[in-house]
Short mmCIF file of C-alpha atoms in Angstrom, two decimals:
data_model
loop_
_atom_site.label_atom_id
_atom_site.label_comp_id
_atom_site.label_asym_id
_atom_site.label_seq_id
_atom_site.Cartn_x
_atom_site.Cartn_y
_atom_site.Cartn_z
CA GLY A 1378 0.00 0.00 0.00
CA PRO A 1379 0.97 3.66 -0.23
CA THR A 1380 2.59 5.68 2.49
CA LEU A 1381 0.27 7.99 4.42
CA VAL A 1382 1.89 10.96 2.65
CA GLN A 1383 0.96 9.44 -0.74
CA TRP A 1384 -2.53 8.76 0.53
CA TYR A 1385 -3.01 12.37 1.65
CA THR A 1386 -1.38 13.77 -1.49
CA ASN A 1387 -3.77 11.82 -3.71
CA CYS A 1388 -6.76 12.21 -1.46
CA MET A 1389 -9.98 12.84 -3.36
CA ASN A 1390 -11.58 14.40 -0.30
CA THR A 1391 -12.11 18.02 -1.37
CA SER A 1392 -12.51 19.17 2.24
CA TYR A 1393 -9.02 17.96 3.07
CA ALA A 1394 -7.61 19.59 -0.08
CA HIS A 1395 -9.34 22.85 0.85
CA LEU A 1396 -7.86 22.76 4.35
CA ILE A 1397 -4.36 22.17 3.01
CA ASN A 1398 -4.65 24.91 0.39
CA HIS A 1399 -6.13 27.48 2.76
CA ARG A 1400 -4.61 26.63 6.09
CA ALA A 1401 -3.68 29.30 8.57
CA HIS A 1402 -3.81 27.33 11.80
CA PHE A 1403 -3.97 23.77 10.55
CA TRP A 1404 -1.55 20.99 11.21
CA PRO A 1405 -2.22 17.59 9.64
CA ALA A 1406 -1.36 14.70 11.93
CA ASN A 1407 -1.25 11.13 10.73
CA THR A 1408 -3.35 9.85 13.59
CA ALA A 1409 -6.74 8.25 14.04
CA ILE A 1410 -9.05 9.86 16.57
CA SER A 1411 -10.66 7.31 18.85
CA ASN A 1412 -11.74 6.56 22.42
CA ARG A 1413 -8.39 4.99 23.34
CA ASN A 1414 -4.77 6.07 22.94
CA GLY A 1415 -2.41 3.61 21.30
CA PHE A 1416 -1.87 2.23 17.82
CA ALA A 1417 -4.22 0.63 15.31
CA THR A 1418 -4.46 -0.72 11.80
CA PHE A 1419 -6.23 1.80 9.58
CA ASN A 1420 -8.08 0.70 6.42
CA LEU A 1421 -7.01 3.36 3.89
CA GLY A 1422 -10.00 2.77 1.63
CA VAL A 1423 -10.66 1.40 -1.81
CA GLY A 1424 -10.33 4.02 -4.53
CA ASP A 1425 -11.79 6.78 -2.37
CA PRO A 1426 -9.66 7.69 0.65
CA GLY A 1427 -12.72 9.36 2.13
CA VAL A 1428 -13.99 5.91 3.14
CA GLY A 1429 -10.93 4.93 5.19
CA SER A 1430 -11.69 3.61 8.66
CA LEU A 1431 -10.38 1.87 11.72
CA TYR A 1432 -12.86 -0.84 10.70
CA ASP A 1433 -12.75 -3.09 7.65
CA PHE A 1434 -15.74 -3.29 5.35
CA LYS A 1435 -18.30 -6.06 5.83
CA PRO A 1436 -18.36 -8.53 2.93
CA GLY A 1437 -21.13 -7.70 0.46
CA THR A 1438 -21.24 -3.97 1.20
CA GLU A 1439 -20.78 -1.33 -1.49
CA TRP A 1440 -17.03 -0.91 -0.97
CA THR A 1441 -16.30 -4.65 -1.25
CA ARG A 1442 -17.80 -5.07 -4.73
CA PRO A 1443 -15.23 -5.98 -7.41
CA GLU A 1444 -15.87 -2.76 -9.39
CA LYS A 1445 -14.94 -0.69 -6.31
CA GLN A 1446 -11.65 -2.52 -5.80
CA HIS A 1447 -9.82 -0.74 -8.64
CA GLU A 1448 -7.56 1.16 -6.24
CA ALA A 1449 -7.31 -0.76 -2.98
CA TRP A 1450 -5.08 1.43 -0.84
CA GLY A 1451 -4.53 -1.25 1.78
CA HIS A 1452 -3.79 -0.66 5.45
CA ALA A 1453 -1.42 1.43 7.55
CA HIS A 1454 -0.36 1.21 11.18
CA VAL A 1455 -1.17 4.57 12.79
CA PRO A 1456 -1.22 6.10 16.24
CA LYS A 1457 -4.66 6.74 17.67
CA ILE A 1458 -5.49 9.39 20.23
CA ARG A 1459 -8.43 10.61 22.25
CA LEU A 1460 -9.54 14.19 21.51
CA ASP A 1461 -9.51 15.01 25.22
CA SER A 1462 -5.72 14.58 25.17
CA VAL A 1463 -5.63 17.65 22.88
CA LEU A 1464 -8.62 19.58 24.25
CA GLN A 1465 -7.12 19.66 27.76
CA TYR A 1466 -4.82 22.46 26.56
CA ILE A 1467 -7.70 24.76 25.57
CA PRO A 1468 -8.65 27.31 28.28
CA GLU A 1469 -11.69 26.30 30.34
CA ASP A 1470 -13.67 29.42 29.40
CA ILE A 1471 -13.67 28.53 25.69
CA THR A 1472 -16.88 27.10 24.24
CA PHE A 1473 -16.46 24.80 21.27
CA GLU A 1474 -18.92 25.65 18.50
CA LEU A 1475 -18.91 22.44 16.49
CA LEU A 1476 -17.53 18.93 16.43
CA LYS A 1477 -17.89 17.43 12.93
CA VAL A 1478 -17.16 13.72 12.84
CA ASP A 1479 -17.13 11.49 9.77
CA ALA A 1480 -15.05 8.54 10.91
CA GLN A 1481 -16.66 5.81 8.82
CA GLY A 1482 -18.31 3.70 11.50
CA HIS A 1483 -16.08 5.00 14.29
CA ASP A 1484 -17.97 8.22 15.08
CA ALA A 1485 -19.26 7.05 18.47
CA GLU A 1486 -15.74 6.21 19.61
CA VAL A 1487 -14.50 9.64 18.54
CA VAL A 1488 -17.28 11.29 20.55
CA GLN A 1489 -16.53 9.11 23.58
CA GLY A 1490 -12.87 10.18 23.29
CA VAL A 1491 -13.88 13.83 23.78
CA GLY A 1492 -14.40 12.83 27.41
CA ARG A 1493 -15.23 15.51 29.96
CA PHE A 1494 -15.08 18.22 27.27
CA LEU A 1495 -18.21 17.02 25.43
CA PRO A 1496 -20.59 19.36 27.35
CA ARG A 1497 -18.51 22.35 26.16
CA PHE A 1498 -19.57 21.74 22.54
CA LYS A 1499 -22.66 23.54 21.25
CA CYS A 1500 -23.19 21.30 18.25
CA LEU A 1501 -22.12 17.88 17.04
CA ILE A 1502 -22.53 16.53 13.52
CA GLY A 1503 -21.78 12.85 13.04
CA GLU A 1504 -22.59 9.83 10.94
CA PHE A 1505 -23.35 7.08 13.40
CA ASP A 1506 -24.20 4.45 10.76
CA THR A 1507 -22.10 1.36 11.45
CA ASN A 1508 -23.78 -0.98 8.97
CA PRO A 1509 -21.02 -1.28 6.32
CA TYR A 1510 -18.20 -1.84 8.81
CA ALA A 1511 -17.17 -5.17 10.35
CA GLY A 1512 -17.32 -5.00 14.15
CA ALA A 1513 -18.48 -1.37 14.31
CA ASP A 1514 -21.88 -2.33 15.70
CA LYS A 1515 -20.31 -3.98 18.76
CA LYS A 1516 -19.69 -1.00 21.04
CA ASP A 1517 -19.02 -1.43 24.75
CA PHE A 1518 -20.96 1.76 25.53
CA ASP A 1519 -24.22 3.48 24.55
CA TYR A 1520 -23.35 6.60 22.56
CA LEU A 1521 -26.94 7.87 22.71
CA LYS A 1522 -26.82 7.89 26.52
CA LEU A 1523 -23.42 9.59 26.34
CA LEU A 1524 -24.77 12.37 24.10
CA LYS A 1525 -27.95 12.87 26.11
CA SER A 1526 -26.10 13.00 29.43
CA ALA A 1527 -23.86 15.74 27.99
CA GLY A 1528 -26.98 17.79 27.13
CA PHE A 1529 -27.34 16.92 23.43
CA ARG A 1530 -30.62 16.44 21.61
CA SER A 1531 -31.08 15.28 18.03
CA ALA A 1532 -32.03 17.86 15.40
CA GLY A 1533 -32.11 15.14 12.70
CA ASP A 1534 -29.71 14.16 9.92
CA GLY A 1535 -26.87 13.44 12.36
CA VAL A 1536 -27.05 16.90 13.94
CA TRP A 1537 -27.01 17.08 17.74
CA VAL A 1538 -27.41 20.35 19.64
CA ASN A 1539 -26.56 20.98 23.28
CA LYS A 1540 -29.46 22.21 25.46
CA ARG A 1541 -26.95 24.00 27.71
CA PHE A 1542 -26.66 26.61 24.95
CA ALA A 1543 -30.40 26.99 24.28
CA SER A 1544 -30.34 30.80 24.41
CA ASP A 1545 -27.54 30.91 21.82
CA PHE A 1546 -29.59 28.68 19.52
CA HIS A 1547 -32.77 30.74 20.02
CA ASN A 1548 -30.83 33.95 19.26
CA HIS A 1549 -29.04 32.60 16.16
CA ARG A 1550 -25.61 32.61 17.86
CA TYR A 1551 -24.25 29.31 16.66
CA LEU A 1552 -22.36 27.58 13.90
CA CYS A 1553 -23.94 24.20 13.30
CA THR A 1554 -23.38 23.39 9.65
CA ALA A 1555 -20.97 21.37 7.57
CA TYR A 1556 -20.37 21.01 3.87
CA ASP A 1557 -22.80 18.09 3.74
CA VAL A 1558 -25.27 18.99 6.53
CA ILE A 1559 -27.14 22.27 6.99
CA PRO A 1560 -29.95 22.00 9.56
CA THR A 1561 -32.76 24.53 9.56
CA HIS A 1562 -32.96 26.99 12.43
CA ASN A 1563 -36.40 25.63 13.32
CA ALA A 1564 -35.03 22.06 13.61
CA VAL A 1565 -32.24 23.29 15.90
CA VAL A 1566 -34.62 25.25 18.15
CA ARG A 1567 -37.10 22.34 18.34
CA ALA A 1568 -34.25 20.03 19.40
CA VAL A 1569 -33.11 22.21 22.30
CA GLN A 1570 -36.69 22.37 23.56
CA MET A 1571 -36.94 18.55 23.83
CA ASP A 1572 -36.44 16.64 27.08
#
């Protein structure tokens, strides 16, 4: 398989390319974000590096079909870190506007790795579908309970908003969008009003 530098250089993920081309305070790190520190085997994807994951694909899913195997990137051994090991250096009075996660079946683990800092986020956007990934549906924790205990309520389409910031949401003081998800203001306000 390719080196991680080759993988990033040839990455078809336009968001990553945009970050690299327009970075001011961006530092790419060849790490996987998870709920445990250590090392792991990372599946680099099959023709589209945007589908790389700490999980392998289940047989019979879209990315295991022969026509999708034209550029199997293989696997790499990478360090994995919890986000709280980075967030601990951010001053306590800082509120985090948005956590956007698209970890291909590993989103719940990324969120769990935020640890005690999760309640400081106003909004979370994630894809919690684990169906195409082998082993991803066998979590040793309930991510829905984790989100709800941190104050989050679902606004639909993978968008979660934190009730602790209800007045900010009511007064349009939030950033809760991503390139692929743009919730309506009404959906956000309805979510923070739920119990």
